[in-house]
XYZ file of C-alpha atoms in Angstrom:
671
model
C -36.519 -20.402 9.064
C -37.520 -17.654 11.895
C -36.283 -19.130 15.285
C -38.344 -18.959 18.228
C -37.172 -16.153 21.008
C -35.758 -19.284 23.119
C -34.562 -20.593 20.116
C -32.583 -17.824 19.642
C -31.675 -17.295 23.369
C -30.605 -20.819 23.242
C -27.818 -19.512 19.937
C -26.495 -17.154 21.477
C -25.628 -19.056 24.545
C -24.019 -21.559 23.048
C -22.299 -19.428 20.608
C -20.932 -17.150 24.045
C -19.828 -20.378 25.741
C -17.548 -20.879 22.264
C -16.144 -17.861 22.679
C -15.464 -18.215 26.489
C -13.926 -21.816 25.804
C -12.212 -20.128 22.891
C -13.210 -22.419 19.913
C -14.966 -20.026 18.675
C -13.261 -16.198 18.149
C -15.256 -13.150 18.384
C -15.843 -10.805 14.715
C -15.512 -7.896 16.965
C -13.523 -8.299 20.232
C -12.347 -5.174 22.735
C -8.936 -4.194 22.242
C -6.955 -1.902 24.833
C -3.697 -1.814 22.966
C -1.864 1.173 22.571
C -1.560 -0.220 18.436
C -5.163 0.030 18.320
C -5.496 2.810 20.202
C -3.438 4.915 17.800
C -5.671 3.299 15.129
C -8.813 4.954 15.919
C -6.946 7.966 17.448
C -6.327 8.555 13.571
C -9.306 7.248 11.954
C -10.892 9.861 14.083
C -8.751 12.540 12.740
C -8.543 11.281 9.381
C -4.889 10.597 9.367
C -4.060 8.286 6.280
C 0.044 8.234 7.064
C -0.564 6.855 10.805
C -3.821 4.279 9.750
C -1.097 3.033 7.553
C 1.580 2.516 9.936
C -0.941 0.974 12.676
C -2.387 -1.477 9.688
C 1.316 -2.298 8.638
C 2.201 -3.048 12.580
C -0.671 -5.770 12.961
C -3.212 -3.443 14.877
C -6.732 -5.370 14.561
C -8.860 -3.492 11.766
C -12.156 -5.215 13.061
C -11.535 -4.826 17.152
C -13.687 -2.505 18.954
C -12.410 0.416 21.815
C -13.726 0.929 25.295
C -16.490 2.855 23.670
C -17.726 -0.233 21.607
C -16.710 1.645 17.959
C -14.697 -0.038 15.264
C -12.130 1.948 13.199
C -14.345 1.608 9.853
C -17.293 3.189 12.250
C -15.029 6.231 13.782
C -13.879 6.779 10.144
C -17.602 6.673 8.530
C -19.302 8.489 11.539
C -15.965 11.184 11.124
C -16.205 11.612 7.017
C -12.915 10.781 5.968
C -13.560 8.880 2.536
C -9.951 7.911 2.154
C -9.722 6.360 5.425
C -12.532 4.881 4.680
C -11.270 3.131 1.596
C -8.039 2.255 3.266
C -9.607 0.330 6.199
C -12.092 -2.160 3.624
C -8.701 -2.192 1.192
C -6.733 -3.626 4.727
C -9.928 -6.398 5.158
C -12.381 -4.503 7.204
C -15.676 -5.880 8.370
C -18.750 -3.741 7.344
C -21.885 -7.169 6.904
C -25.016 -5.711 6.148
C -26.855 -8.181 8.492
C -24.605 -7.510 11.909
C -24.914 -5.099 14.012
C -21.485 -3.831 13.339
C -22.134 -3.683 10.161
C -25.485 -1.856 10.261
C -23.703 0.902 12.498
C -21.345 1.746 10.122
C -23.516 2.083 7.612
C -26.616 4.101 9.744
C -23.722 6.238 10.771
C -21.839 6.825 8.027
C -21.228 10.804 7.367
C -22.797 11.090 4.313
C -23.639 9.238 0.975
C -20.390 8.884 -0.664
C -18.724 7.087 2.288
C -22.454 4.789 2.663
C -22.211 4.355 -1.051
C -18.505 3.222 -0.805
C -19.569 1.006 2.528
C -22.253 -0.740 0.019
C -20.388 -1.408 -3.345
C -17.771 -2.982 -1.719
C -16.844 -6.256 -2.264
C -17.933 -8.240 1.126
C -15.881 -11.400 -0.017
C -12.589 -9.080 -0.976
C -13.393 -7.428 2.830
C -13.960 -10.189 4.559
C -10.605 -12.550 3.502
C -7.988 -10.787 1.863
C -6.206 -14.154 1.410
C -8.224 -15.597 -1.103
C -6.360 -14.822 -4.095
C -3.069 -16.486 -2.281
C -5.602 -19.715 -1.370
C -7.844 -19.785 -4.698
C -4.382 -19.768 -6.589
C -2.818 -22.667 -5.140
C -6.126 -24.254 -5.261
C -6.164 -24.316 -8.924
C -2.855 -25.506 -9.622
C -4.247 -28.703 -8.981
C -6.508 -28.685 -11.864
C -4.250 -26.473 -14.212
C -3.068 -28.297 -17.345
C -1.295 -25.351 -19.050
C 1.633 -24.377 -18.505
C 2.821 -27.338 -16.794
C 4.035 -26.659 -13.554
C 3.489 -29.938 -12.030
C 6.577 -32.069 -11.158
C 5.440 -34.892 -9.120
C 2.833 -37.349 -10.018
C 1.074 -39.405 -7.215
C -0.499 -42.798 -9.007
C -3.402 -44.604 -7.619
C -5.521 -47.352 -8.567
C -8.057 -45.385 -11.116
C -6.457 -41.823 -11.722
C -3.317 -39.507 -10.675
C -2.707 -36.194 -8.861
C -0.450 -33.955 -10.411
C 1.627 -32.677 -7.788
C 3.800 -29.504 -6.589
C 7.227 -30.157 -4.393
C 7.470 -27.151 -2.961
C 3.669 -26.731 -2.131
C 4.314 -30.092 -0.232
C 6.824 -29.438 1.299
C 5.892 -26.111 3.091
C 2.760 -26.838 4.407
C 3.481 -30.905 5.569
C 6.204 -31.260 8.023
C 6.173 -35.210 6.311
C 7.051 -33.786 2.710
C 9.317 -31.368 3.614
C 11.450 -34.124 4.950
C 10.778 -37.068 1.917
C 11.070 -35.015 -1.170
C 14.452 -33.211 -0.733
C 16.564 -35.854 0.427
C 15.912 -37.263 -2.985
C 14.680 -34.273 -5.382
C 15.214 -36.183 -8.730
C 12.134 -38.381 -7.484
C 9.290 -37.710 -9.680
C 6.634 -40.498 -9.570
C 4.858 -41.985 -6.360
C 2.640 -44.738 -5.837
C -0.375 -44.241 -3.249
C -0.199 -48.182 -1.089
C -3.709 -49.944 -1.708
C -4.553 -49.623 1.857
C -5.100 -45.734 1.644
C -8.529 -44.391 -0.456
C -7.984 -42.477 -3.324
C -11.024 -40.075 -1.529
C -9.460 -39.744 1.289
C -6.388 -38.838 -0.205
C -7.783 -36.476 -2.505
C -9.264 -34.579 0.283
C -5.898 -34.314 2.237
C -4.569 -33.267 -1.350
C -7.127 -30.697 -1.355
C -6.625 -29.278 2.294
C -2.941 -28.909 1.677
C -3.350 -27.363 -1.116
C -5.621 -24.636 1.044
C -8.725 -25.804 -0.144
C -12.082 -26.222 2.033
C -12.968 -29.354 3.176
C -15.815 -30.647 2.214
C -19.202 -32.068 3.712
C -19.170 -35.366 1.940
C -15.981 -37.041 2.084
C -16.474 -39.496 -0.735
C -16.763 -42.647 -0.226
C -20.127 -45.602 -0.611
C -22.002 -47.710 -3.236
C -19.957 -48.176 -6.013
C -16.933 -46.184 -5.161
C -14.990 -49.537 -3.516
C -14.664 -48.076 -0.345
C -17.056 -47.186 2.456
C -17.338 -43.753 4.120
C -16.056 -44.754 7.281
C -13.284 -46.531 5.546
C -12.571 -43.383 3.824
C -12.966 -41.264 6.991
C -10.321 -43.955 8.701
C -7.849 -43.087 5.695
C -8.582 -39.041 6.505
C -7.595 -39.550 10.157
C -4.541 -42.126 9.102
C -3.227 -39.240 6.752
C -3.499 -36.651 8.622
C -0.858 -38.533 11.052
C 1.014 -39.281 8.527
C 1.348 -36.228 7.021
C 1.319 -34.463 10.371
C -1.373 -31.954 9.502
C -4.036 -32.885 12.523
C -5.969 -29.893 11.760
C -7.804 -31.563 8.789
C -9.180 -34.335 10.911
C -10.522 -30.987 13.162
C -11.868 -29.793 10.048
C -13.597 -32.609 9.438
C -15.327 -33.016 12.405
C -16.650 -28.928 13.160
C -17.567 -29.070 8.950
C -20.848 -29.356 10.351
C -21.013 -26.374 12.513
C -21.079 -23.303 9.803
C -19.747 -20.444 12.114
C -16.826 -22.947 13.478
C -16.134 -24.190 10.051
C -15.798 -20.690 8.469
C -13.935 -19.584 11.391
C -11.506 -22.431 10.871
C -11.251 -22.157 7.396
C -9.835 -18.492 7.850
C -7.514 -19.822 10.724
C -6.316 -22.930 7.615
C -5.753 -19.983 5.264
C -3.787 -17.748 7.565
C -1.338 -20.570 8.689
C -0.574 -21.777 5.144
C 0.623 -18.144 4.195
C 2.089 -18.200 6.988
C 3.948 -21.323 5.923
C 4.252 -20.351 2.602
C 6.253 -16.934 4.315
C 8.266 -19.305 6.384
C 9.732 -21.547 3.284
C 10.219 -18.892 1.103
C 12.236 -17.088 3.657
C 13.943 -20.067 4.414
C 14.709 -21.597 1.144
C 14.148 -18.637 -1.665
C 15.727 -15.745 -0.169
C 18.402 -17.882 1.660
C 19.461 -19.264 -1.671
C 19.829 -16.184 -3.354
C 22.584 -15.579 -5.509
C 24.795 -12.630 -5.260
C 27.164 -12.155 -8.450
C 28.633 -9.715 -10.517
C 26.741 -8.459 -13.404
C 29.497 -9.923 -15.671
C 28.875 -13.538 -14.598
C 25.017 -13.594 -14.160
C 24.604 -15.478 -17.041
C 27.234 -17.894 -16.544
C 25.179 -19.557 -13.568
C 24.506 -23.007 -13.950
C 22.056 -24.114 -11.578
C 20.403 -27.958 -11.962
C 17.091 -28.777 -12.273
C 16.729 -31.353 -9.493
C 17.827 -28.904 -6.283
C 16.587 -29.277 -2.554
C 14.528 -26.351 -2.674
C 12.974 -27.519 -6.086
C 13.218 -24.059 -7.827
C 12.181 -24.201 -11.483
C 13.619 -20.942 -13.011
C 16.119 -17.781 -11.963
C 15.123 -14.427 -11.671
C 17.701 -11.498 -11.920
C 17.656 -8.418 -11.099
C 20.451 -5.898 -11.191
C 21.640 -2.883 -9.202
C 20.335 0.308 -10.406
C 23.329 1.675 -13.071
C 23.728 5.326 -10.878
C 24.220 3.521 -7.420
C 27.404 1.470 -8.553
C 30.421 2.012 -9.319
C 31.579 0.794 -12.420
C 35.541 1.464 -12.715
C 36.395 -2.404 -12.212
C 35.205 -3.219 -16.205
C 36.082 -2.036 -18.968
C 34.777 -2.204 -22.302
C 33.346 -5.743 -20.884
C 36.684 -6.909 -20.213
C 37.807 -7.388 -16.321
C 40.415 -5.637 -14.235
C 43.359 -6.695 -15.115
C 45.357 -8.040 -12.119
C 47.381 -5.855 -9.762
C 50.815 -5.798 -8.805
C 50.969 -5.766 -5.007
C 55.075 -5.720 -4.631
C 56.382 -2.361 -2.148
C 57.915 -0.096 -4.817
C 56.920 2.803 -7.039
C 54.910 0.315 -8.923
C 52.296 -0.916 -6.010
C 48.941 -0.835 -7.244
C 49.525 -0.262 -11.082
C 47.814 -2.537 -12.720
C 49.509 -5.062 -15.256
C 48.808 -5.613 -18.440
C 47.798 -3.220 -21.429
C 49.056 0.223 -20.444
C 46.873 2.207 -23.117
C 43.295 1.846 -20.533
C 42.370 5.627 -18.943
C 44.166 6.177 -15.797
C 42.026 6.605 -12.798
C 42.125 8.186 -9.397
C 43.467 5.162 -6.409
C 41.248 7.279 -4.222
C 37.728 6.290 -5.608
C 36.556 3.007 -4.637
C 36.166 0.078 -7.473
C 33.465 -2.128 -7.126
C 31.807 -4.029 -9.896
C 27.825 -3.825 -10.569
C 26.162 -7.036 -9.070
C 23.240 -8.389 -10.229
C 21.056 -10.864 -7.623
C 19.542 -14.365 -8.592
C 16.272 -15.467 -6.793
C 15.412 -19.290 -7.681
C 11.968 -19.381 -8.069
C 9.105 -21.584 -8.887
C 6.591 -21.279 -12.031
C 3.305 -22.236 -9.908
C 3.926 -19.091 -7.976
C 4.835 -16.600 -10.674
C 1.807 -17.817 -12.909
C -0.200 -15.243 -10.179
C 1.232 -12.485 -12.461
C -0.340 -12.117 -16.331
C 3.352 -11.096 -18.116
C 4.844 -14.757 -16.083
C 1.585 -16.465 -17.393
C 2.069 -15.214 -21.055
C 5.631 -15.899 -21.033
C 5.414 -19.579 -19.961
C 2.525 -20.236 -21.627
C 3.966 -18.957 -25.124
C 6.683 -20.976 -27.039
C 9.106 -18.502 -26.223
C 12.802 -19.407 -24.819
C 12.071 -18.826 -20.827
C 8.906 -21.343 -21.674
C 11.276 -24.304 -22.376
C 12.869 -26.608 -20.385
C 16.446 -27.397 -20.138
C 19.062 -29.288 -17.886
C 19.432 -25.978 -16.403
C 17.504 -23.167 -14.689
C 16.282 -20.744 -16.815
C 17.835 -17.384 -16.038
C 14.899 -14.299 -16.681
C 15.868 -11.030 -16.167
C 13.868 -8.593 -14.760
C 13.936 -4.377 -14.955
C 14.081 -3.802 -11.261
C 16.155 -3.130 -8.567
C 16.910 -6.290 -6.369
C 14.796 -4.857 -3.780
C 12.136 -3.968 -5.723
C 11.789 -8.021 -7.239
C 11.879 -9.454 -3.571
C 9.147 -7.058 -2.365
C 7.317 -8.768 -5.735
C 8.147 -12.129 -5.005
C 7.311 -11.456 -1.422
C 3.369 -10.342 -1.968
C 3.269 -13.584 -4.757
C 4.486 -16.153 -2.431
C 2.360 -14.878 0.926
C 0.199 -12.125 -0.485
C 2.502 -9.180 2.048
C 3.316 -6.051 0.336
C 4.960 -4.211 3.214
C 8.266 -2.075 1.586
C 8.784 1.463 2.578
C 8.319 4.911 1.230
C 11.298 5.331 -1.060
C 10.845 1.847 -3.057
C 6.732 2.786 -3.060
C 7.410 4.566 -7.265
C 9.625 1.657 -8.265
C 7.589 -1.112 -7.104
C 4.442 0.648 -9.187
C 6.062 0.200 -11.886
C 7.253 -3.050 -11.632
C 3.969 -4.239 -10.751
C 2.555 -2.066 -13.483
C 5.294 -4.171 -15.615
C 4.335 -7.429 -14.453
C 0.821 -6.459 -14.708
C -0.148 -7.718 -10.900
C -2.617 -5.104 -10.486
C -3.394 -6.236 -6.763
C 0.309 -5.135 -5.723
C 0.270 -1.964 -8.357
C -2.973 -0.627 -5.975
C -1.156 -1.659 -2.880
C 2.288 0.787 -4.107
C -0.233 3.598 -4.593
C -1.990 3.181 -1.426
C 1.783 3.359 0.430
C 2.347 6.703 -1.778
C -0.344 8.320 -1.237
C -0.755 7.486 3.087
C 2.840 7.518 3.976
C 3.508 10.154 1.537
C 0.899 12.415 2.664
C 2.283 13.722 5.491
C 0.028 16.569 7.119
C -1.571 17.963 5.005
C -0.607 21.245 6.613
C -1.234 24.909 4.849
C 1.160 27.095 6.024
C -0.643 30.701 6.577
C 2.933 32.861 7.473
C 6.362 33.340 6.021
C 8.916 32.161 8.052
C 10.838 34.957 9.486
C 14.283 35.838 8.676
C 16.816 33.424 10.421
C 14.358 31.421 11.303
C 15.036 27.914 11.182
C 12.883 26.184 8.367
C 9.939 24.871 9.642
C 8.201 22.737 6.764
C 8.640 19.039 7.201
C 10.664 17.535 4.785
C 9.613 16.081 1.953
C 9.141 12.187 1.958
C 8.923 11.923 -1.427
C 9.437 13.489 -5.400
C 5.776 14.490 -6.136
C 6.844 15.167 -9.443
C 7.705 11.556 -10.017
C 4.847 10.336 -7.882
C 2.267 12.317 -10.771
C 4.530 11.100 -13.155
C 3.859 7.676 -12.272
C 0.586 7.896 -11.940
C 0.119 9.017 -15.412
C 2.305 6.054 -16.916
C 0.749 3.657 -14.998
C -2.673 4.767 -15.208
C -3.499 4.816 -11.379
C -6.408 7.224 -11.022
C -5.185 7.459 -7.066
C -1.865 8.763 -8.080
C -3.267 11.912 -9.565
C -5.631 12.817 -7.175
C -3.264 12.098 -4.270
C -0.507 14.454 -6.352
C -2.799 17.163 -7.429
C -4.455 17.252 -3.633
C -0.718 17.331 -2.616
C 0.303 20.319 -4.732
C -3.330 22.170 -3.467
C -2.058 22.051 -0.079
C 1.570 22.951 -0.618
C 1.229 25.439 -3.941
C 2.729 28.576 -2.478
C 6.178 26.084 -2.090
C 5.428 24.460 -5.833
C 4.105 27.493 -7.990
C 6.721 29.490 -8.624
C 8.993 26.523 -9.926
C 9.892 25.782 -13.576
C 9.410 22.456 -13.089
C 5.888 22.897 -12.000
C 5.429 24.936 -15.217
C 6.603 22.164 -17.220
C 4.225 19.846 -15.556
C 1.042 22.347 -16.023
C 2.749 21.898 -19.906
C 2.695 18.346 -19.943
C -0.919 17.804 -18.528
C -2.153 20.130 -20.979
C -0.232 17.760 -23.707
C -1.801 14.836 -22.602
C -5.030 15.285 -24.498
C -5.019 14.909 -27.718
C -6.405 17.240 -30.391
C -6.653 19.987 -27.699
C -8.672 23.117 -28.575
C -8.515 26.512 -26.655
C -11.158 25.568 -24.786
C -10.199 22.302 -23.027
C -9.543 22.557 -19.349
C -6.358 21.390 -17.623
C -7.008 18.430 -15.845
C -4.290 19.034 -13.602
C -5.030 22.271 -12.795
C -8.897 21.457 -12.093
C -7.774 19.395 -9.588
C -5.488 21.470 -8.057
C -8.304 24.428 -8.250
C -10.500 22.040 -6.199
C -8.156 20.778 -3.802
C -7.012 24.132 -3.118
C -11.293 25.525 -2.414
C -11.196 22.244 -0.353
C -7.895 23.345 1.864
C -9.533 26.837 2.341
C -13.300 25.932 2.958
C -12.107 23.951 5.305
C -10.505 26.807 7.033
C -13.539 29.942 6.821
C -16.149 28.575 4.928
C -18.210 28.943 7.953
C -17.304 32.094 9.582
C -18.146 34.767 6.921
C -14.884 35.202 4.798
C -16.788 34.631 1.875
C -19.310 37.416 2.000
C -16.422 39.772 3.215
C -14.856 38.503 0.116
C -17.619 39.167 -2.192
C -18.595 42.361 -0.789
C -14.472 44.069 -0.975
C -14.311 42.724 -4.022
C -10.709 41.746 -4.332
C -11.022 39.715 -1.636
C -7.753 41.697 0.016
C -8.238 41.599 4.048
C -5.815 44.062 5.323
C -4.761 45.315 8.681
C -4.331 49.434 8.751
C -1.989 49.852 11.606
C -1.399 53.750 13.530
C 1.629 54.007 16.042
C -0.935 56.593 18.250
C -4.167 54.047 18.681
C -1.352 51.157 19.890
C -1.436 50.452 23.353
C 2.213 51.339 25.435
C 2.232 47.982 26.537
C 1.190 44.362 24.899
C -2.207 43.546 25.970
C -4.383 40.658 25.288
C -7.062 41.167 22.664
C -9.849 39.921 21.505
C -9.805 39.702 17.585
C -13.294 39.536 15.808
C -14.030 39.362 12.058
C -17.175 41.102 11.798
C -18.756 42.283 8.223
C -18.038 45.745 7.693
C -19.622 48.103 5.492
C -18.545 48.103 2.011
C -15.970 51.435 2.637
C -14.945 50.067 5.356
C -11.632 47.591 6.896
C -10.691 46.013 9.816
C -8.703 47.127 12.893
C -7.553 44.845 15.573
C -4.770 46.287 17.399
C -7.004 47.597 20.288
C -9.853 46.030 22.197
C -12.776 47.789 19.933
C -13.146 47.311 16.452
C -12.550 50.427 14.556
C -13.572 50.809 11.254
C -11.531 52.667 9.085
C -11.684 53.788 5.265
C -10.498 51.022 2.935
C -8.672 53.763 0.795
C -6.190 53.671 3.691
C -2.896 52.518 3.960
C -2.725 48.511 3.834
C -0.200 47.362 6.766
C 2.845 46.581 4.102
C 5.833 45.110 6.061
C 7.705 48.191 4.765
C 4.815 50.770 6.604
C 5.614 48.964 10.065
C 7.455 49.537 12.706
C 9.761 46.464 13.775
C 7.811 46.733 17.342
C 4.412 47.639 15.929
C 5.400 45.005 13.173
C 6.055 42.141 16.039
C 3.251 43.727 18.384
C 0.480 42.961 15.987
C 1.917 39.650 15.008
C 1.907 39.117 18.608
C -2.086 40.026 19.134
C -3.778 37.140 16.517
C -2.424 38.813 13.456
C -0.490 36.750 10.281
C 1.056 37.271 7.741
C 0.408 36.496 4.086
C 2.237 35.269 1.310
C 2.578 38.548 0.066
C 4.371 39.582 3.032
C 1.581 41.825 4.498
C -0.420 41.486 7.781
C -4.005 39.841 7.757
C -6.290 40.429 11.150
C -6.341 36.774 11.643
C -6.260 33.555 10.186
C -9.359 33.498 8.246
C -8.243 36.431 7.121
C -5.050 35.751 5.853
C -6.468 32.644 4.374
C -9.207 34.627 2.267
C -5.890 36.947 1.445
C -3.958 33.959 0.797
C -6.228 31.970 -1.270
C -6.442 34.748 -3.672
C -2.743 35.311 -4.064
C -2.600 31.395 -5.123
C -5.428 31.845 -7.395
C -3.645 34.802 -8.773
C -0.213 33.026 -9.626
C -2.533 30.060 -11.533
C -3.593 32.895 -13.772
C -0.389 34.701 -13.726
C 1.251 31.333 -14.959
C -1.114 30.315 -17.154
C -0.448 33.292 -19.269
C 3.269 32.977 -18.745
C 2.973 29.487 -21.116
C 0.265 31.063 -23.351
C -1.607 27.929 -22.274
C -5.844 28.385 -21.812
C -7.367 26.944 -19.149
C-alpha cells in the first residue's frame, strides 16, 4: 500500500518522537567516540588489523560519523574489499530498501564490492546472534538426542526443559532448581493456563513473542485468562520484559527492536551464567588422575558431561612421572641425603636445578544441549558410543586441544562470542575443524587474516650496515598458517598467505623452508603434469604484481620497462657532475629514448648512454653514495642505486620475478 504524503509525514513524525523518547533506537546513530572514529579512519585506509581491533573493542559498526558515513559506506567507497567483507561478517547493515543501504550500493567503487553487498545474506548480517537463538529455541522440540533434565506436566501436555537454560534466563528458576538439583518433574498449578506457560517458556528459550497468545473456544480458557496468566508468570518468573513485549507486539518496528534487544540480553545472561558456573567450576588435576575424577550427575550447575583438555606436552615438564608412576616421597632431613628420593634406585638421576612439574589436565563441566551446536558432538551423542550412555557419574570426553583453546570453543558455543588472541588463532582453527564448528572456523580465519595482516608494506631498500632492524616483528608463522589453510580447507587463509608472502617475498624467497613449501604446493595436484601450474606461486605472482602496480602503474614505469627490455633502471653517477654541497633537487621520472638512462644527480636531466656503467655500490664513493640517497635515490634489493622509489620498485619487481624463476629451476619444477 502506498501512503499519502500526509500519512508518510505523520509516520516519520511518530518515529522521531519514539526515538526522542528512547523507546525506539535509530539504526545508524551518530557516534563521535574515539573508538568509532578510529574504525572509520581504518576503513578509509583499508587497515584490516585496526578494523578487527576496533570491532573487538565494541565499536558500533552501524553508526554514522560527522559526515553521515557508516564504516561500510567508507570501505565500499574506498574500494577495500576485505574490509567490506569483514564488516558484513561482523553484522554491518546493508538493506537495499533503506537510505543508508542504497548509499552503500551506489557508492561502491567497483562491481566486485557491489556484488558482495548484494549477495550477502541479509538475515545473517543483521542478526549475528540468530544461530544461538535458533539453537536454544530448537531444544524445545528436539527429541533426539535427549538432553532435557526437567519435565513440567500440565493438564494436557508436558514440557521437556533444561535447568541450565531456565537458571540462566530467570532469577526465579536460578534459585529454585539449584536448591534441589535432583528434581526431575514439576506439576503446573491448574490456575495457570498451559497456553500462558508455553508463551513464557518460548520467551525464555529466546523464541519470538506470538501475536496470537491462544485461548478462545475449545481451549478451556479465554484470551483474557491467557493474558492474565502471562502477566502473572512474567512477575513470578521475574521476566517483566515478556509482558512489555506482548503489549508492543502490534508495532512491527518496535517488536523487531525488542526482539533484537531480548536476544542480546539473553546472550549476556548466558555469558554471565557460563562464567559463573562452567568456568568457575572447572577442575585442574594431574593428567594421571584426570580419569579418576567423579562428578555426580545431580549437581548444582546441572552439568551432564565433562570435557577434558591436556596441557601441550612440549610446554610441560614431565620429570615428575616415571613410566606412569608418581615421584617417590622425598626425605627432607638435614644432611647429605636431603632431597634424595626414597625408593628404587634404578631410576635415572635428574639435575636438582630443573623444575619438576606434573603435566596438568583441565576438566570443564558442560551441557550436552549446548554442545549439540557442534556436528561432532551431535553425532557422538546421537549414536551408541560409550560417551552417549547415561551413567551415575559424568562421562569424561577428551578433546585434542589445549585448555585455553577448549575454553574459546566453549565460550563460542555458549555465548556466540569468539574473542581470542592471534597466538591462539591457528589452534582454534584446528579445534573448530575437528569439532565441525564452521562459524568458529571462519572466525579463526578472519582473526589470522586481519590481525596477522600487519601493515603489508614493502621495503624498497636494504638496511644499512649497523642500522637497527626496521622490519616489524612477525606476529605469526606464515608457514604454519598456509599449511593450516590446506589441512582445514580454508581458501581465505591460502589467499592471505600468498599475499603475505608476496608483500615480503625478499625475506622468504631464499629460505629453504619456502622452497619446501613450493614443492608441497606442487605435490597437492594429483597426477601433476609438466604443464600444470603451482597454485601458491600463481597467487604469489598475482599479489606481487598488485604490490608493485599500486606504486607505479600510473607513473610510466611499465612503458619504460618495456622499452629498456630488461626492466632495469639505474643511475649513472659521475663525481664531476655532483654539486659540491648538498642541494635540494627535484627528480622527475621521464621516458627516455631507448639508448639513454636517467641522471638524477643535478637539477636538470642529463641523458647518458645506457651502456655506461650502472651505479653499483662498489662503484660509488661513500660520500657520493650518501649524497645520492639524500637527494631521493634509493637502494634496490641487489644493492644498486635507482633514481627514486618508482624506479626502485621496477627493478625490485624484476629481481623478485627472476628469483622465482631461479627457484623453480633449482627445484627442477615446471610452473
